[in-house]
Coordinates of C-alpha atoms and ligand atoms in Angstrom, one line a residue:
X6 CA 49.9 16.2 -43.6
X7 CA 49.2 19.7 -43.0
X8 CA 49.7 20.7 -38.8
X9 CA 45.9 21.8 -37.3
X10 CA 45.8 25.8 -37.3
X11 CA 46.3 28.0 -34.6
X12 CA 43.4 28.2 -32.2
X13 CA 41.8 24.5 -33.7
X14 CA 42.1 21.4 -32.5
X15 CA 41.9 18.3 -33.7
X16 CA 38.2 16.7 -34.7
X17 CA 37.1 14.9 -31.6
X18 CA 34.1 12.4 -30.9
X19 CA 32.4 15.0 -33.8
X20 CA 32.3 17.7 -32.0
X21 CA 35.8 20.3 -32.4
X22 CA 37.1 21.5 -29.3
X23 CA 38.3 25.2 -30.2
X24 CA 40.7 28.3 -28.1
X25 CA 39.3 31.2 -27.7
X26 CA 41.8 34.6 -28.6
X27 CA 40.1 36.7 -25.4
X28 CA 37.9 36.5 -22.2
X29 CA 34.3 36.1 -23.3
X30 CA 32.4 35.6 -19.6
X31 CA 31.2 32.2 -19.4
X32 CA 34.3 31.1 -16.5
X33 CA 31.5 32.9 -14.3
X34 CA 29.2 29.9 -14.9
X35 CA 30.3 28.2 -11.8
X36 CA 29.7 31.3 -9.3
X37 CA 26.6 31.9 -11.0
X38 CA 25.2 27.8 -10.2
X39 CA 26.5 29.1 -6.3
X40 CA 24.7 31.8 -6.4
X41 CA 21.6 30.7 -7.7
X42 CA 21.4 27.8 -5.4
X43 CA 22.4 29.7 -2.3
X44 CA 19.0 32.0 -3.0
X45 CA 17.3 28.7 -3.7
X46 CA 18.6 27.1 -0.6
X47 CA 19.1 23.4 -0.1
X48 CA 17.2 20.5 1.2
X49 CA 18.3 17.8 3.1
X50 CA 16.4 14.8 4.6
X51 CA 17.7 12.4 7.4
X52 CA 16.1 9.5 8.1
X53 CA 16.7 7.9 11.6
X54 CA 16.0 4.2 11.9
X55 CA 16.6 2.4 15.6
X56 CA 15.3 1.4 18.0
X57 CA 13.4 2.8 20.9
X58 CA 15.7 4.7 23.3
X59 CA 19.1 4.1 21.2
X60 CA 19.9 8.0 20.9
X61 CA 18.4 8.9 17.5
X62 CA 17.4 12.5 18.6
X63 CA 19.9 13.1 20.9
X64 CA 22.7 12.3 17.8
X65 CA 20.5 14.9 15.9
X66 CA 20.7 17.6 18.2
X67 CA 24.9 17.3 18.6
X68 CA 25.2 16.9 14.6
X69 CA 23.0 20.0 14.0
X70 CA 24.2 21.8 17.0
X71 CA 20.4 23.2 18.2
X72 CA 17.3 21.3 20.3
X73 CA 14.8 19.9 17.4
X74 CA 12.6 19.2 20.5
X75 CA 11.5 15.7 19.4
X76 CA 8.9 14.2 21.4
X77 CA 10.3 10.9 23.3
X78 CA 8.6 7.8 22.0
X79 CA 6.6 4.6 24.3
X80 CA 7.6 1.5 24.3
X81 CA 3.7 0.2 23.5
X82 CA 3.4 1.1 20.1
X83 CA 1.1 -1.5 18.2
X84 CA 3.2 -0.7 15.4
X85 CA 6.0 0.8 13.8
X86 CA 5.4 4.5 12.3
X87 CA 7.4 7.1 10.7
X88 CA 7.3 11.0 12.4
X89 CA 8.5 14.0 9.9
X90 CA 9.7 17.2 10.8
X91 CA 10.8 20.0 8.8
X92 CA 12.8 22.9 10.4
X93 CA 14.7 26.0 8.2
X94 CA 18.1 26.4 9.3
X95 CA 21.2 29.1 8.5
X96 CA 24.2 28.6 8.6
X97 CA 25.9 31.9 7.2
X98 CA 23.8 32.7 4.2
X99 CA 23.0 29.5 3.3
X100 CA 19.6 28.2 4.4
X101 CA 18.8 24.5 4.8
X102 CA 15.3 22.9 4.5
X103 CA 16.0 20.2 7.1
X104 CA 13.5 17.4 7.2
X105 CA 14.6 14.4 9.9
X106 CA 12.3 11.3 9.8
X107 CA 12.5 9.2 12.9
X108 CA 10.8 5.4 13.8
X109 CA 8.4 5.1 15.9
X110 CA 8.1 1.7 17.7
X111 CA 10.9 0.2 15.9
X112 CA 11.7 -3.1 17.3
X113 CA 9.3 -2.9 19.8
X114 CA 6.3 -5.6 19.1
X115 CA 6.9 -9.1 20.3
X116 CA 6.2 -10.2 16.0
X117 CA 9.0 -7.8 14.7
X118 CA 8.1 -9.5 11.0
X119 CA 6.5 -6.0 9.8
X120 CA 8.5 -3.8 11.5
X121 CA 10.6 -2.7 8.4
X122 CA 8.0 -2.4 5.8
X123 CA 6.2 0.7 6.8
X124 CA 10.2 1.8 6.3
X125 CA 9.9 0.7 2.9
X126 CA 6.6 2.0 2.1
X127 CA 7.3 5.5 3.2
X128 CA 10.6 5.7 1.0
X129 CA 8.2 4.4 -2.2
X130 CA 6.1 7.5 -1.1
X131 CA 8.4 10.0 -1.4
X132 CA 9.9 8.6 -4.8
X133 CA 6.5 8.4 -6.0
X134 CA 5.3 11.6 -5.0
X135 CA 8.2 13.1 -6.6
X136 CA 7.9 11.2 -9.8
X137 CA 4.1 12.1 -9.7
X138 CA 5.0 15.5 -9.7
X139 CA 8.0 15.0 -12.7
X140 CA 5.0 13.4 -14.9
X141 CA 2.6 16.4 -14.3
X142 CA 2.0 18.3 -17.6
X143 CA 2.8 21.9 -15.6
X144 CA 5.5 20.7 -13.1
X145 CA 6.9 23.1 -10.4
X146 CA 10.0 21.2 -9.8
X147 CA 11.5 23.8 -8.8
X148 CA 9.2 24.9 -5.8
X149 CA 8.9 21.3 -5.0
X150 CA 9.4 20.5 -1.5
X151 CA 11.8 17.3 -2.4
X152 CA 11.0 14.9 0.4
X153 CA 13.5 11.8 -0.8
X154 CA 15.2 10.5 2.2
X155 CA 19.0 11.6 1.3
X156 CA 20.7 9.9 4.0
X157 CA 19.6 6.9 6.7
X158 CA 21.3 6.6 10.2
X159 CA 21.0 3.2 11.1
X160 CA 21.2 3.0 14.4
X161 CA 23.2 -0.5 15.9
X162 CA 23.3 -1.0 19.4
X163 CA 26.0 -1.2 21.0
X164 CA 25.6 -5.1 21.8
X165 CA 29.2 -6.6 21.3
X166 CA 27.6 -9.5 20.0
X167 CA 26.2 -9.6 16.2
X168 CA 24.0 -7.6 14.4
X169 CA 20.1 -8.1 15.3
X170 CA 17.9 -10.5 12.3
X171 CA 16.1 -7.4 12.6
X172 CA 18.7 -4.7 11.8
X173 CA 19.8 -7.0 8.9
X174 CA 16.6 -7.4 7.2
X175 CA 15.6 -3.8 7.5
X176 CA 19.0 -2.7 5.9
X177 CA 18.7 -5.6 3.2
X178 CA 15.2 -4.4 2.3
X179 CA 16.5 -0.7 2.2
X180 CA 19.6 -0.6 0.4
X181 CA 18.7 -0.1 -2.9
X182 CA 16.4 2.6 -2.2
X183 CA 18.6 4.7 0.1
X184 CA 21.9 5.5 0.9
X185 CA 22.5 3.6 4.6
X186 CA 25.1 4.6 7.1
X187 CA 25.3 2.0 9.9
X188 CA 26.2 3.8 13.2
X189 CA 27.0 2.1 17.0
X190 CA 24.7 4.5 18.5
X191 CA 25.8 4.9 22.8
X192 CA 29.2 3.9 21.8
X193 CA 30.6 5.1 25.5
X194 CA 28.8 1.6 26.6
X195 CA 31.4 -0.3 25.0
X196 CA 35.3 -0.8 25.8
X197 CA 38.0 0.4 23.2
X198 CA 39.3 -3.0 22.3
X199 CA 35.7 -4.5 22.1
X200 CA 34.6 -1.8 19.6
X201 CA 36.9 -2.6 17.5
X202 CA 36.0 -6.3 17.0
X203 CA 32.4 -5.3 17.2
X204 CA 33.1 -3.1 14.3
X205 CA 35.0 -6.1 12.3
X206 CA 32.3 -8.3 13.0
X207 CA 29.6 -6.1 11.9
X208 CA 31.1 -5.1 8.5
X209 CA 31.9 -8.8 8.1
X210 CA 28.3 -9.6 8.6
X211 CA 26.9 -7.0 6.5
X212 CA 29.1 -8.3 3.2
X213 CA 28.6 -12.0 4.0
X214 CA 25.1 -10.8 3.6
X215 CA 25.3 -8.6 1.0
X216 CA 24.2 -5.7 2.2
X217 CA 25.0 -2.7 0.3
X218 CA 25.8 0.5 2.7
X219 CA 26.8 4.1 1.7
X220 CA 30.4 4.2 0.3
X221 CA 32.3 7.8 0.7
X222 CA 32.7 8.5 -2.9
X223 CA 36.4 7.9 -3.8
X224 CA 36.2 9.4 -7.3
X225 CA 37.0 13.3 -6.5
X226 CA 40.5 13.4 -6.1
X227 CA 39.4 16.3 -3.8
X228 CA 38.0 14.4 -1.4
X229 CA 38.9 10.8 -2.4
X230 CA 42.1 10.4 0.2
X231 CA 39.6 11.5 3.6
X232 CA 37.0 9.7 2.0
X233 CA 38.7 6.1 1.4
X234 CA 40.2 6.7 5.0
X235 CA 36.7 7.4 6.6
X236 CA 35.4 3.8 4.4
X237 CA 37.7 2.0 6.6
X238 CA 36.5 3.2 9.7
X239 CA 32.7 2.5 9.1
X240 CA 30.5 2.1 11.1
X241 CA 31.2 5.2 13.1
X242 CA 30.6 4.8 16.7
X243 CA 29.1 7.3 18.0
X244 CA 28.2 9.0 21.4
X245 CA 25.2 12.0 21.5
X246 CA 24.9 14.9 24.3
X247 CA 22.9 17.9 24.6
X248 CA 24.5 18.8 27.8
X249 CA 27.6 20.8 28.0
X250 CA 30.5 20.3 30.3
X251 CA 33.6 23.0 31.2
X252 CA 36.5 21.6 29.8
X253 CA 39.7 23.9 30.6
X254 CA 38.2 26.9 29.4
X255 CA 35.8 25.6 27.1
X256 CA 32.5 24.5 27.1
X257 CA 31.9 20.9 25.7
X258 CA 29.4 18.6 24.8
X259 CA 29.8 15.7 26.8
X260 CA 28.8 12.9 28.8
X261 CA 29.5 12.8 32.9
X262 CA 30.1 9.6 34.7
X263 CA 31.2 9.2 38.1
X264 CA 34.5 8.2 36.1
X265 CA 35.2 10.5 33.8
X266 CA 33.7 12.5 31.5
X267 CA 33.6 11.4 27.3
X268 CA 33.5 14.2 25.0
X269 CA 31.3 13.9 21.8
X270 CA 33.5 15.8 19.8
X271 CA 37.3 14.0 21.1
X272 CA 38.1 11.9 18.6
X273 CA 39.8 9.8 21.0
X274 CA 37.0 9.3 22.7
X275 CA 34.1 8.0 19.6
X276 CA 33.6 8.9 16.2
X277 CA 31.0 11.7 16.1
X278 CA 33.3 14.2 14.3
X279 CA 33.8 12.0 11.7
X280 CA 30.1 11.1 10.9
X281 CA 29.7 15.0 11.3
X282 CA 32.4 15.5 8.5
X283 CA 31.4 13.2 6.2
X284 CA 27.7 13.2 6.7
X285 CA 27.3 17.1 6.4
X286 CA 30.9 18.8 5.4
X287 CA 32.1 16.7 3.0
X288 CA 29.5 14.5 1.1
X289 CA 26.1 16.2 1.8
X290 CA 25.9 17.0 -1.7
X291 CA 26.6 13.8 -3.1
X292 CA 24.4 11.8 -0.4
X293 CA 21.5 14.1 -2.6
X294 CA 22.9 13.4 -6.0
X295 CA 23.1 9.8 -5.1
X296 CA 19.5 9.6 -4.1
X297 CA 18.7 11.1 -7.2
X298 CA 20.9 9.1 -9.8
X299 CA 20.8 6.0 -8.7
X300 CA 18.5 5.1 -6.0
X301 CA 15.2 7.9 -7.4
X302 CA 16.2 6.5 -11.1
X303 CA 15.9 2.8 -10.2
X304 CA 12.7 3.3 -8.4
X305 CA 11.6 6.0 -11.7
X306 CA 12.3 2.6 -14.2
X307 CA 10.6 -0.3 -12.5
X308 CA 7.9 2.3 -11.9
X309 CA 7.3 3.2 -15.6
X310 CA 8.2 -0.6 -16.4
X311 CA 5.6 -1.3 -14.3
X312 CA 3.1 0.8 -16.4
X313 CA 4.3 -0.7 -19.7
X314 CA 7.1 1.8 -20.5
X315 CA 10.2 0.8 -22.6
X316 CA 13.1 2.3 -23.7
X317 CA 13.9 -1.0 -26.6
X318 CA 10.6 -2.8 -28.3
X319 CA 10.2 -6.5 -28.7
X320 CA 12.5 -6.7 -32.1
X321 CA 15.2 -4.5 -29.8
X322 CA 14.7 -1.6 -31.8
X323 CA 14.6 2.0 -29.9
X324 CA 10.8 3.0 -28.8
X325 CA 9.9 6.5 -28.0
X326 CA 7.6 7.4 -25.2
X327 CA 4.7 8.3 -27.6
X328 CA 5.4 5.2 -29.4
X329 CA 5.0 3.1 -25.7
X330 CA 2.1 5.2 -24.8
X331 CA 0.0 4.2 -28.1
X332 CA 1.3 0.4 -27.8
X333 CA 0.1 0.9 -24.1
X334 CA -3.0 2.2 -25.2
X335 CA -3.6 -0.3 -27.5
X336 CA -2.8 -3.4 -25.6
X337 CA -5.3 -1.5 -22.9
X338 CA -8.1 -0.9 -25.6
X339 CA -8.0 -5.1 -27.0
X340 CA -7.8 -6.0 -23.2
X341 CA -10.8 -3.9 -22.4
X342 CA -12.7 -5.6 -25.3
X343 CA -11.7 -8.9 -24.3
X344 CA -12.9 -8.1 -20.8
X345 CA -16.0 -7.1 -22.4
X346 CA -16.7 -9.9 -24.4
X347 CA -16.1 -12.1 -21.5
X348 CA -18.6 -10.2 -19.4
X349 CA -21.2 -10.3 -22.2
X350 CA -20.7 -14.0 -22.8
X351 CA -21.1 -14.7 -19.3
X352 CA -24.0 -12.3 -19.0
X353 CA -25.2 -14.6 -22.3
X354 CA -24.8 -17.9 -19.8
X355 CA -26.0 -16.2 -16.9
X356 CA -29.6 -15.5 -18.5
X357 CA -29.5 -18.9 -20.4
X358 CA -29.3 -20.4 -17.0
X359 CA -31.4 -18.3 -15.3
X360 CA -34.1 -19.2 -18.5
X361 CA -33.5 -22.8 -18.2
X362 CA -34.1 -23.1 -14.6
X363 CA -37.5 -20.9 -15.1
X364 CA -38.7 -23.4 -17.2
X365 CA -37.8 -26.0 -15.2
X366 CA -40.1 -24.3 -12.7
X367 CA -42.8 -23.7 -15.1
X368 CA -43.1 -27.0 -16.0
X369 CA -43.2 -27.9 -12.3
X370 CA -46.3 -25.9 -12.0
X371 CA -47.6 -27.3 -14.8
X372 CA -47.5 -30.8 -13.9
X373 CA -49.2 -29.6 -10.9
X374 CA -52.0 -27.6 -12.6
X375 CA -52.3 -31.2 -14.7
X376 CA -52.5 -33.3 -11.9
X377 CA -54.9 -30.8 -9.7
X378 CA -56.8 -30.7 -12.9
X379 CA -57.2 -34.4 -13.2
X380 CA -58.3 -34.9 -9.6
X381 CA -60.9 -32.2 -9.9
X382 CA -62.6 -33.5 -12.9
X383 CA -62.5 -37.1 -11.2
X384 CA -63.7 -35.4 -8.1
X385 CA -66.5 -33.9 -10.4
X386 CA -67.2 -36.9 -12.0
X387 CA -67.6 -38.6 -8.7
X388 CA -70.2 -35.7 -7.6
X389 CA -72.1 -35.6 -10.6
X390 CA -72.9 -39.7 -10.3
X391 CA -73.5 -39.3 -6.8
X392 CA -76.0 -36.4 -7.8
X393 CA -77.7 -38.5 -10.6
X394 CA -78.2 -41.3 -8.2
X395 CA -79.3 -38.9 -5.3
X396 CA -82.2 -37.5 -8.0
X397 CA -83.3 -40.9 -9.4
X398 CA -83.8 -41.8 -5.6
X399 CA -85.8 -38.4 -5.1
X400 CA -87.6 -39.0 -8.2
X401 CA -88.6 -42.8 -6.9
X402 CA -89.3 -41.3 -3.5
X403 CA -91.4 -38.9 -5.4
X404 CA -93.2 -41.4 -7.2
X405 CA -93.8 -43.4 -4.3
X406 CA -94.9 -40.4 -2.1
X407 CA -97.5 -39.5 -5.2
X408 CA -98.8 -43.1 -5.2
X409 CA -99.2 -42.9 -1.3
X410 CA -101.3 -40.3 -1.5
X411 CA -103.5 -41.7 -4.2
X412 CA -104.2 -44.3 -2.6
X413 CA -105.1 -42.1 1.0
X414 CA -107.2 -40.0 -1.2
X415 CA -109.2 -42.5 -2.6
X416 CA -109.6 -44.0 1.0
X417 CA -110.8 -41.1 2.3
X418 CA -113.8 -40.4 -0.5
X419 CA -115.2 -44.5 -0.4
X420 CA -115.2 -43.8 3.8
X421 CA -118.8 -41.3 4.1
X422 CA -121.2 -44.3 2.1
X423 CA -120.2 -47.5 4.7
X424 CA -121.0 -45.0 7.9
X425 CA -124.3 -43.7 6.4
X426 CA -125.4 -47.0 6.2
X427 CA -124.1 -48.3 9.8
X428 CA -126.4 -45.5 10.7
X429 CA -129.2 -46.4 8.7
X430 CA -129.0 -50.1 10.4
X431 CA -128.7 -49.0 13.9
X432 CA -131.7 -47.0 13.4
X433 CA -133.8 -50.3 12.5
X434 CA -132.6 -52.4 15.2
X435 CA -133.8 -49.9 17.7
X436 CA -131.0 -48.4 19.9
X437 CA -131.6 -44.9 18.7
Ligands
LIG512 P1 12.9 7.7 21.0 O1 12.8 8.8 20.0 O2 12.0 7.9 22.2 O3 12.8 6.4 20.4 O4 14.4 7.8 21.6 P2 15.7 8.2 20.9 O5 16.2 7.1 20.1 O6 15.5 9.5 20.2 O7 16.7 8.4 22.1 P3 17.0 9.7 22.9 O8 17.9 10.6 22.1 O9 15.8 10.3 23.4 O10 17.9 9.1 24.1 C1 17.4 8.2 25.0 C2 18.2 8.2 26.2 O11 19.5 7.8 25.9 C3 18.4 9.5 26.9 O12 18.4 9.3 28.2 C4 19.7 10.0 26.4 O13 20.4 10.9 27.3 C5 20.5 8.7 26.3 N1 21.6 8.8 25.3 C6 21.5 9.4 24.1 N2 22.7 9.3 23.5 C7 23.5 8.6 24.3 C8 24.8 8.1 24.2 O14 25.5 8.3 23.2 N3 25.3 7.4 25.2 C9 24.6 7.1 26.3 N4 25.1 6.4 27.3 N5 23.3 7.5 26.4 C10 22.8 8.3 25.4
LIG513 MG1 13.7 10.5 19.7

């Protein structure tokens, strides 16, 4: 067998990996990708879930080292809402497009039942806005203001006891959607050897429950010795400060008690430095590809599911998008004629009911009309006999009045002749 040439190697996976004799350019590819995304500059979006009064904005001001000025929240909110800010940082010449999201009213109303869905429902925004924006026909992708929540500080409090119903249905409902990093926020209210077992016995409770929190990645053999080490120690616990205190010759930020004084940023004293490592030095960038890979693409496939997308077609066979969209379109287009037949056919019933009751009516009236009809003519019947009577009566009274008169008539011509002759006789006897 002859030995592969010089320069060649072997045939791999069909593609031939080959050496190159001199320097061609391309090992700048890397600096190039720096460069271009240091003009670009990077986004970043915190989300800050706990509840009112636990430390959220103080933690955010120590991590990020400025004053974000956050407004302090009531106690009376009706509900729980969510407050975005967006700020432009620099840090040397790379500029950051901060955006923090903090709760409003979390865990404040006496029915906490809702109190992690408006959580939910703002996540689903920003995925959908950002997969609104991928399915546009002229995207700007790359002017996009990317508003995916890339990290969420959960905030625990520092109880001792167990973790809240609350804080566990809120991380359950969350953790496939983001990348959730439980912290014991005011973690100076707590002894050293009750932290600890407060710490066992939140992990425990978040496994036996299946909660899925952010792992450090382990697979970068750059990073994957701090990273497995930092695993162990989750959830940090963390103390926040914005005031500063002279330690030696330094200034601090710390917190002052009549006992002493805890320092955010002594290890010995809580874990701030190491949330501040991990959450911004060391995994920053994989908190965003995370969001995008595996938490963005879930959300991206039930979402095009959900609109009848498929990648494999009933008989398993490989569909193309144009292929789903006509299927789609189709199974739209029979539905939308079935829909229309129904509404005919019922608009067919609807009429012949309508036209059946009508008649119903009609004949109603009818029957009336008949009946009215019938009582009328009887009515007329009744008139017209009593009329015929009433004139045979006149006609007899008539007759009888006629006769009357006769008979006066006559009377009075035979009257003169009998008076004529009373005269006559009276004038014989003498008493004229
Ligand atoms: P809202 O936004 O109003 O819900 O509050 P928040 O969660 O942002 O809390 P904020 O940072 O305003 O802090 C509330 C109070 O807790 C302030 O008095 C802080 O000084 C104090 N505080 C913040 N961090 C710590 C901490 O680590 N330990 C202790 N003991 N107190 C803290
Ligand atoms: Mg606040």
């Amino acid at each position: 067998m002859a030995a592969p040439r010089a320069g060649r190697q072997p045939q791999n996976d069909g593609y031939r990996s080959l050496s190159l004799s001199g320097h061609v350019g391309f090992d700048s590819l890397p600096d190039q990708l720096v460069n271009k995304s240091i003009k670009q500059g990077f986004c970043f979006n915190i989300l800050c879930i706990g509840e009112t009064g636990t430390g959220k904005s103080t933690l955010i001001d120590s991590l990020f080292n400025t004053s974000f000025d956050d407004p302090v929240s009531t106690h009376f909110q009706p509900n729980v809402r969510l407050r975005a800010q967006t700020y432009e940082l620099q840090e040397s010449n790379v500029r950051l497009k901060l955006t923090v999201v903090n709760t409003v009213g979390f865990g404040d109303q006496i029915n906490k039942e809702d109190s992690y869905q408006p959580i939910v429902d703002y996540i689903d925004a920003q995925f959908e806005a950002y997969l609104q924006e991928e399915l546009k026909i002229k995207r700007s992708l790359f002017s996009y203001h990317d508003t995916r929540i890339h990290a969420c500080l959960y905030f625990i409090s520092p109880t001792g006891h167990s973790l809240k119903t609350l804080d566990l249905l809120t991380m359950k409902s969350l953790d496939s959607k983001v990348n959730i990093i439980p912290i014991i926020s005011k973690a100076d209210s707590i002894s050293k050897t009750e932290l600890q077992m407060f710490k066992n016995k939140l992990m425990s409770e978040l496994v036996s429950n299946d909660v899925q929190i952010y792992q450090f990645p382990t697979d970068d053999e750059t990073v994957s010795q701090v990273n497995t080490i930092m695993n162990g120690h989750l959830p940090f616990a963390v103390v926040g400060s914005t005031e500063e205190v002279k330690i030696g010759n330094k200034m601090v930020k710390a917190r002052q008690y009549p006992w002493g004084i805890v320092q955010v940023e002594n290890e010995n004293h809580c874990d701030f430095v190491k949330l501040r490592e991990m959450l911004i030095c060391t995994n920053m960038e994989d908190l965003r590809e995370q969001t995008h890979a595996r938490h963005y693409e879930l959300y991206r496939r039930c979402r095009l599911e959900e609109m009848g997308f498929r990648d494999i077609g009933p008989e398993n066979k490989p569909v193309s998008l144009q292929e789903a969209y006509e299927a789609k379109r189709h199974e739209f287009y029979l539905e939308l004629q079935r829909k229309e037949e129904e509404m005919r056919q019922h608009f067919v019933q609807r009429v012949k009911e309508k036209e059946t009751i009508l008649k119903e009516a009609e004949q109603q009236i009818q029957t009336k009309f008949d009946h009215l009809m019938l009582m009328h003519q009887e009515e007329k019947l009744k008139l017209e006999k009593k009329k015929r009577a009433l004139e045979d009566d006149m006609a007899m009274f008539n007759k009888k009045k006629a006769n009357a008169e006769l008979l006066q008539t006559q009377a009075f011509v035979s009257t003169p002749v009998v008076s004529l002759k009373r005269d006559k006789d009276r004038k014989n006897s003498g008493f004229m």
